[in-house]
Each structure stands twice: as structure tokens, then as C-alpha cells.
Amino acid sequence: QSVLTQPPSVSGAPGQRVTISCTGSTSNIGAGFHVHWYQHLPGTVPKLLISDNTNRPSGVPDRFSGSRSGTSASLAITGLQAEDEADYYCQSYDSSLSGYVFGTGTQVTVL
Amino acid sequence: QVQLVESGGGVVQPGRSLRLSCAASGFTFNSYAIHWVRQAPGKGLEWVAVISFDGNKQYYADSVKGRFTISRDNSKNTLYLQMNSLRGEDTALYYCARDHSSSLVVPAAMDYWGQGTLVTVAS
């Protein structure tokens, strides 16, 4: 049972904007630990999408953006494309658990 | 290019042991911390363990603490996960993933992942 909660699924039409929330607590996101986001297509390797709350690694389209506020973080995908259909996970560190934690995961569907 | 290749997975009976390996190439292995992350069938990602660049620090998820041991051989550019007293709930695809930093002072992202090796615990 993860300490980072995400909606199970979000969907949108091509070209639309969708957001995925990641709700934590004062022992992880609220404590100031960075939030990272990963894209995981079935049968492939998880890919780092956003690091340190807002940073896009080289090669990640600027359609993807991250933000953090208080005990939560969000991933936004603008100009949704069919290739964005995947599972998305947030990840941080939890001081109470003394370990790294992943969110529950969100499946993005392009209608 | 950065490559991480896991091996050692298979079918094992409950209570038995298994050792996973992760062979690294394309980067200076002894400069980075490395994680093990797993994904059970139909479930999300779960962090398992991490080891510092020099092997001096190891941290574990509560679910595996006392049963699993993470280690590394920097002379062989290889990471290991010794799994003892295996349970059905340990059935998963196990990934090794490079930490974005060398030390673990500030928890960082996992920037490169291997393809994973499947562990099935069943009688």
C-alpha cells in the first residue's frame, strides 16, 4: 500500500491536456523531498520523465511538465498524443519509512 | 550508451533462495548508487533496495528487510540481490535502476533502468 496516491486512470482526446495528481504527506512530498515521474509502457522499461519536481531530462518532449505544492505534485501532459498511452508513476522519498516510495500509478488512455 | 542487464530470475519454491545480478556498462559504475525495483503481476512499481556507489550504505524496503541483501562488485561492474526466505508475494519482475547521484545524501531519481528479470515463487 503506497503512501503516494494517484488516480487509477485519466483519459483525454488527442490534443487535449490531462493532469495526474500525486498526493503525499508531511513525511515525503511535504517534507521537501523531490518528486520524480516515470512513464511505463507495457512490455518496456520505465522511463524517467520528470526529475526533481520540474526538470525534463534530455529527449523528453516539452509537452510534459511537473509541479509540486505542499504535500502534492502533478504531472501535466499537453497536446495529448496516442503514443502517450502508458502507466505513469510519481516517486519520492519518505522519512518515516526511511525509503523510496512510488505512487499507486495512473493509466493514461487517449480516446 | 548506458546499459543495465539483469539475470538470475526463475521459478523457486517458497522458503528457498535466489540471487539476481545486474551487469552494467556504458558509464562509470563505481560513481553511482543503484536500486532494485520490482513489479508484481498486475501491480505497480515497488522500491526494494538501494546501495551507495562504494557499497558502504544499503537501505531496504520493510517488506524485504532481513531477507534480502543488496551488494555490488565494482571490479566487475555488477550489482547483486540475494533473496532468502522467498514468499509468494515476492513474485515479480525485478529491475535494477541507476540512481541519478553517487551518494544517497539527497534522494534522487532513477535515470536508467534494465529490462528486468522475472522471479516466480511457487510450489
mmCIF file of C-alpha atoms in Angstrom:
data_model
loop_
_atom_site.group_PDB
_atom_site.id
_atom_site.type_symbol
_atom_site.label_atom_id
_atom_site.label_comp_id
_atom_site.label_asym_id
_atom_site.label_seq_id
_atom_site.Cartn_x
_atom_site.Cartn_y
_atom_site.Cartn_z
ATOM 1 C CA GLN A 1 0.000 0.000 0.000
ATOM 2 C CA SER A 2 1.727 3.112 -1.288
ATOM 3 C CA VAL A 3 1.971 6.358 0.666
ATOM 4 C CA LEU A 4 1.694 8.318 -2.594
ATOM 5 C CA THR A 5 -1.815 8.282 -4.054
ATOM 6 C CA GLN A 6 -2.598 8.758 -7.749
ATOM 7 C CA PRO A 7 -5.882 8.456 -9.637
ATOM 8 C CA PRO A 8 -6.164 4.973 -11.194
ATOM 9 C CA SER A 9 -6.883 6.378 -14.626
ATOM 10 C CA VAL A 10 -7.223 9.557 -16.649
ATOM 11 C CA SER A 11 -8.227 9.959 -20.263
ATOM 12 C CA GLY A 12 -8.379 12.608 -22.933
ATOM 13 C CA ALA A 13 -8.809 13.158 -26.628
ATOM 14 C CA PRO A 14 -5.813 13.761 -28.872
ATOM 15 C CA GLY A 15 -4.561 17.306 -28.443
ATOM 16 C CA GLN A 16 -6.147 17.790 -25.061
ATOM 17 C CA ARG A 17 -4.422 18.473 -21.740
ATOM 18 C CA VAL A 18 -4.537 15.986 -18.880
ATOM 19 C CA THR A 19 -3.107 16.165 -15.395
ATOM 20 C CA ILE A 20 -2.148 13.431 -12.965
ATOM 21 C CA SER A 21 -2.055 14.181 -9.264
ATOM 22 C CA CYS A 22 0.251 12.609 -6.690
ATOM 23 C CA THR A 23 -0.886 13.117 -3.116
ATOM 24 C CA GLY A 24 1.560 12.511 -0.306
ATOM 25 C CA SER A 25 2.079 13.731 3.239
ATOM 26 C CA THR A 26 4.367 15.700 5.520
ATOM 27 C CA SER A 27 6.881 12.838 5.636
ATOM 28 C CA ASN A 28 7.522 12.763 1.892
ATOM 29 C CA ILE A 29 6.470 15.461 -0.577
ATOM 30 C CA GLY A 30 5.523 17.867 2.207
ATOM 31 C CA ALA A 31 8.922 17.399 3.815
ATOM 32 C CA GLY A 32 10.552 18.825 0.720
ATOM 33 C CA PHE A 33 11.773 15.615 -0.895
ATOM 34 C CA HIS A 34 11.848 15.817 -4.665
ATOM 35 C CA VAL A 35 9.160 14.206 -6.797
ATOM 36 C CA HIS A 36 10.070 12.314 -9.959
ATOM 37 C CA TRP A 37 7.780 10.963 -12.673
ATOM 38 C CA TYR A 38 8.152 7.850 -14.827
ATOM 39 C CA GLN A 39 6.369 6.665 -17.955
ATOM 40 C CA HIS A 40 5.929 2.915 -18.287
ATOM 41 C CA LEU A 41 4.565 1.419 -21.463
ATOM 42 C CA PRO A 42 3.572 -2.253 -21.140
ATOM 43 C CA GLY A 43 6.429 -4.553 -22.059
ATOM 44 C CA THR A 44 9.007 -1.796 -21.976
ATOM 45 C CA VAL A 45 11.413 -0.275 -19.499
ATOM 46 C CA PRO A 46 10.230 2.527 -17.186
ATOM 47 C CA LYS A 47 11.439 5.878 -18.479
ATOM 48 C CA LEU A 48 12.330 8.908 -16.364
ATOM 49 C CA LEU A 49 10.040 11.706 -17.481
ATOM 50 C CA ILE A 50 10.470 14.447 -14.879
ATOM 51 C CA SER A 51 13.161 14.688 -12.204
ATOM 52 C CA ASP A 52 13.395 16.962 -9.184
ATOM 53 C CA ASN A 53 9.762 18.113 -9.450
ATOM 54 C CA THR A 54 10.076 20.065 -12.696
ATOM 55 C CA ASN A 55 13.153 19.045 -14.703
ATOM 56 C CA ARG A 56 12.805 17.299 -18.052
ATOM 57 C CA PRO A 57 15.717 15.002 -18.977
ATOM 58 C CA SER A 58 17.162 15.418 -22.428
ATOM 59 C CA GLY A 59 14.874 13.982 -25.093
ATOM 60 C CA VAL A 60 11.628 14.322 -23.142
ATOM 61 C CA PRO A 61 9.148 16.484 -25.088
ATOM 62 C CA ASP A 62 8.155 19.779 -23.514
ATOM 63 C CA ARG A 63 4.540 18.584 -23.626
ATOM 64 C CA PHE A 64 5.338 17.002 -20.267
ATOM 65 C CA SER A 65 5.675 19.234 -17.215
ATOM 66 C CA GLY A 66 5.774 18.739 -13.472
ATOM 67 C CA SER A 67 4.888 20.831 -10.458
ATOM 68 C CA ARG A 68 4.815 20.481 -6.688
ATOM 69 C CA SER A 69 2.877 22.295 -3.998
ATOM 70 C CA GLY A 70 2.570 21.449 -0.335
ATOM 71 C CA THR A 71 2.055 17.714 0.069
ATOM 72 C CA SER A 72 1.138 17.089 -3.568
ATOM 73 C CA ALA A 73 2.642 17.079 -7.037
ATOM 74 C CA SER A 74 1.223 16.979 -10.540
ATOM 75 C CA LEU A 75 2.231 15.856 -13.996
ATOM 76 C CA ALA A 76 0.652 17.642 -16.940
ATOM 77 C CA ILE A 77 0.576 16.363 -20.492
ATOM 78 C CA THR A 78 -0.443 18.921 -23.089
ATOM 79 C CA GLY A 79 -1.206 18.147 -26.714
ATOM 80 C CA LEU A 80 -2.018 14.546 -25.819
ATOM 81 C CA GLN A 81 -0.831 12.004 -28.407
ATOM 82 C CA ALA A 82 -1.651 8.340 -28.978
ATOM 83 C CA GLU A 83 1.921 7.406 -28.027
ATOM 84 C CA ASP A 84 1.321 8.851 -24.556
ATOM 85 C CA GLU A 85 -0.873 5.892 -23.640
ATOM 86 C CA ALA A 86 1.019 4.343 -20.753
ATOM 87 C CA ASP A 87 1.174 3.994 -16.996
ATOM 88 C CA TYR A 88 2.635 6.935 -15.096
ATOM 89 C CA TYR A 89 4.192 6.799 -11.626
ATOM 90 C CA CYS A 90 5.322 9.500 -9.242
ATOM 91 C CA GLN A 91 8.187 8.702 -6.863
ATOM 92 C CA SER A 92 9.727 10.371 -3.843
ATOM 93 C CA TYR A 93 11.400 9.592 -0.532
ATOM 94 C CA ASP A 94 9.652 9.062 2.779
ATOM 95 C CA SER A 95 11.435 9.933 6.016
ATOM 96 C CA SER A 96 9.060 7.891 8.184
ATOM 97 C CA LEU A 97 9.744 4.764 6.140
ATOM 98 C CA SER A 98 13.394 5.697 5.540
ATOM 99 C CA GLY A 99 12.944 4.580 1.978
ATOM 100 C CA TYR A 100 11.940 5.456 -1.537
ATOM 101 C CA VAL A 101 8.270 5.307 -2.458
ATOM 102 C CA PHE A 102 6.323 5.080 -5.705
ATOM 103 C CA GLY A 103 2.832 6.296 -6.328
ATOM 104 C CA THR A 104 -0.021 3.900 -6.989
ATOM 105 C CA GLY A 105 0.227 4.545 -10.723
ATOM 106 C CA THR A 106 -2.113 6.119 -13.263
ATOM 107 C CA GLN A 107 -3.132 4.651 -16.595
ATOM 108 C CA VAL A 108 -3.489 7.279 -19.297
ATOM 109 C CA THR A 109 -5.884 6.491 -22.135
ATOM 110 C CA VAL A 110 -6.067 8.504 -25.345
ATOM 111 C CA LEU A 111 -9.659 8.419 -26.590
ATOM 112 C CA GLN B 1 25.239 4.087 -24.017
ATOM 113 C CA VAL B 2 24.120 3.164 -20.521
ATOM 114 C CA GLN B 3 23.084 -0.468 -20.259
ATOM 115 C CA LEU B 4 21.797 -2.483 -17.321
ATOM 116 C CA VAL B 5 21.153 -6.181 -17.866
ATOM 117 C CA GLU B 6 19.509 -8.264 -15.155
ATOM 118 C CA SER B 7 19.776 -12.024 -14.869
ATOM 119 C CA GLY B 8 19.211 -14.830 -12.396
ATOM 120 C CA GLY B 9 15.433 -14.923 -12.274
ATOM 121 C CA GLY B 10 13.432 -18.130 -12.389
ATOM 122 C CA VAL B 11 10.929 -20.320 -10.590
ATOM 123 C CA VAL B 12 11.746 -21.082 -6.963
ATOM 124 C CA GLN B 13 9.852 -22.732 -4.136
ATOM 125 C CA PRO B 14 8.699 -20.756 -1.092
ATOM 126 C CA GLY B 15 11.381 -20.555 1.561
ATOM 127 C CA ARG B 16 14.229 -21.055 -0.900
ATOM 128 C CA SER B 17 16.855 -18.569 -2.072
ATOM 129 C CA LEU B 18 17.800 -16.887 -5.340
ATOM 130 C CA ARG B 19 20.493 -14.405 -6.368
ATOM 131 C CA LEU B 20 19.874 -11.797 -9.032
ATOM 132 C CA SER B 21 22.621 -9.988 -10.936
ATOM 133 C CA CYS B 22 22.690 -6.716 -12.829
ATOM 134 C CA ALA B 23 25.570 -6.160 -15.255
ATOM 135 C CA ALA B 24 26.278 -2.516 -16.021
ATOM 136 C CA SER B 25 28.086 -0.897 -18.931
ATOM 137 C CA GLY B 26 28.382 2.443 -20.688
ATOM 138 C CA PHE B 27 29.057 4.507 -17.571
ATOM 139 C CA THR B 28 31.398 4.694 -14.587
ATOM 140 C CA PHE B 29 29.703 2.080 -12.439
ATOM 141 C CA ASN B 30 31.560 2.919 -9.230
ATOM 142 C CA SER B 31 30.297 6.507 -9.333
ATOM 143 C CA TYR B 32 26.594 5.773 -8.956
ATOM 144 C CA ALA B 33 24.208 4.340 -6.408
ATOM 145 C CA ILE B 34 21.982 1.578 -7.819
ATOM 146 C CA HIS B 35 18.462 0.432 -6.894
ATOM 147 C CA TRP B 36 16.391 -2.707 -7.188
ATOM 148 C CA VAL B 37 12.728 -2.074 -8.009
ATOM 149 C CA ARG B 38 10.086 -4.728 -8.591
ATOM 150 C CA GLN B 39 6.674 -5.002 -10.184
ATOM 151 C CA ALA B 40 4.343 -7.822 -9.213
ATOM 152 C CA PRO B 41 1.927 -9.095 -11.901
ATOM 153 C CA GLY B 42 -0.826 -6.543 -12.419
ATOM 154 C CA LYS B 43 0.592 -4.247 -9.746
ATOM 155 C CA GLY B 44 2.584 -1.022 -9.602
ATOM 156 C CA LEU B 45 6.246 -0.338 -9.066
ATOM 157 C CA GLU B 46 7.705 -1.089 -5.628
ATOM 158 C CA TRP B 47 11.124 0.044 -4.462
ATOM 159 C CA VAL B 48 13.139 -2.826 -2.953
ATOM 160 C CA ALA B 49 16.644 -1.660 -2.021
ATOM 161 C CA VAL B 50 19.477 0.729 -2.839
ATOM 162 C CA ILE B 51 23.255 0.634 -2.402
ATOM 163 C CA SER B 52 25.670 3.553 -2.427
ATOM 164 C CA PHE B 53 28.379 3.953 -5.051
ATOM 165 C CA ASP B 54 31.021 2.380 -2.806
ATOM 166 C CA GLY B 55 28.806 -0.307 -1.290
ATOM 167 C CA ASN B 56 29.112 1.095 2.207
ATOM 168 C CA LYS B 57 25.453 2.025 2.611
ATOM 169 C CA GLN B 58 22.430 -0.164 1.930
ATOM 170 C CA TYR B 59 18.775 0.594 2.542
ATOM 171 C CA TYR B 60 15.773 -1.704 2.217
ATOM 172 C CA ALA B 61 12.003 -1.636 1.990
ATOM 173 C CA ASP B 62 10.331 -3.008 5.096
ATOM 174 C CA SER B 63 8.814 -5.810 3.008
ATOM 175 C CA VAL B 64 12.247 -7.340 2.325
ATOM 176 C CA LYS B 65 14.338 -6.190 5.275
ATOM 177 C CA GLY B 66 16.119 -9.093 6.919
ATOM 178 C CA ARG B 67 15.513 -11.414 3.948
ATOM 179 C CA PHE B 68 17.167 -9.627 1.001
ATOM 180 C CA THR B 69 20.735 -8.335 0.741
ATOM 181 C CA ILE B 70 21.940 -5.876 -1.880
ATOM 182 C CA SER B 71 25.631 -5.833 -2.767
ATOM 183 C CA ARG B 72 27.942 -4.797 -5.586
ATOM 184 C CA ASP B 73 31.299 -5.700 -7.069
ATOM 185 C CA ASN B 74 32.739 -2.560 -8.626
ATOM 186 C CA SER B 75 35.613 -4.526 -10.144
ATOM 187 C CA LYS B 76 33.037 -6.474 -12.185
ATOM 188 C CA ASN B 77 30.558 -3.623 -12.751
ATOM 189 C CA THR B 78 27.880 -5.842 -11.283
ATOM 190 C CA LEU B 79 25.071 -5.405 -8.747
ATOM 191 C CA TYR B 80 23.516 -8.281 -6.835
ATOM 192 C CA LEU B 81 20.376 -9.051 -4.885
ATOM 193 C CA GLN B 82 20.500 -12.081 -2.611
ATOM 194 C CA MET B 83 16.944 -13.127 -1.835
ATOM 195 C CA ASN B 84 16.374 -15.568 1.020
ATOM 196 C CA SER B 85 13.215 -16.993 2.589
ATOM 197 C CA LEU B 86 11.255 -16.205 -0.545
ATOM 198 C CA ARG B 87 7.483 -15.836 -0.346
ATOM 199 C CA GLY B 88 4.703 -15.866 -2.898
ATOM 200 C CA GLU B 89 4.385 -12.105 -2.626
ATOM 201 C CA ASP B 90 7.965 -11.750 -3.859
ATOM 202 C CA THR B 91 6.837 -12.917 -7.293
ATOM 203 C CA ALA B 92 7.624 -10.008 -9.588
ATOM 204 C CA LEU B 93 9.692 -8.591 -12.406
ATOM 205 C CA TYR B 94 12.846 -7.231 -10.785
ATOM 206 C CA TYR B 95 14.535 -4.196 -12.315
ATOM 207 C CA CYS B 96 17.866 -2.631 -11.481
ATOM 208 C CA ALA B 97 17.916 1.130 -11.920
ATOM 209 C CA ARG B 98 20.717 3.666 -11.733
ATOM 210 C CA ASP B 99 20.395 6.468 -9.225
ATOM 211 C CA HIS B 100 20.987 9.913 -10.664
ATOM 212 C CA SER B 101 23.570 10.575 -7.932
ATOM 213 C CA SER B 102 26.542 8.814 -6.352
ATOM 214 C CA SER B 103 25.841 9.311 -2.697
ATOM 215 C CA LEU B 104 22.439 8.905 -1.096
ATOM 216 C CA VAL B 105 22.569 12.165 0.848
ATOM 217 C CA VAL B 106 19.814 13.710 -1.245
ATOM 218 C CA PRO B 107 17.424 11.084 -2.676
ATOM 219 C CA ALA B 108 17.491 11.374 -6.449
ATOM 220 C CA ALA B 109 15.636 9.985 -9.452
ATOM 221 C CA MET B 110 16.318 6.676 -11.163
ATOM 222 C CA ASP B 111 17.537 7.661 -14.589
ATOM 223 C CA TYR B 112 18.278 4.366 -16.352
ATOM 224 C CA TRP B 113 16.544 1.014 -15.974
ATOM 225 C CA GLY B 114 17.273 -2.526 -17.101
ATOM 226 C CA GLN B 115 14.766 -4.783 -18.852
ATOM 227 C CA GLY B 116 14.101 -6.785 -15.703
ATOM 228 C CA THR B 117 14.304 -10.436 -14.676
ATOM 229 C CA LEU B 118 11.238 -12.427 -13.626
ATOM 230 C CA VAL B 119 11.114 -14.189 -10.271
ATOM 231 C CA THR B 120 8.277 -16.608 -9.618
ATOM 232 C CA VAL B 121 7.864 -18.084 -6.153
ATOM 233 C CA ALA B 122 5.603 -21.118 -6.298
ATOM 234 C CA SER B 123 5.473 -24.676 -5.098
#
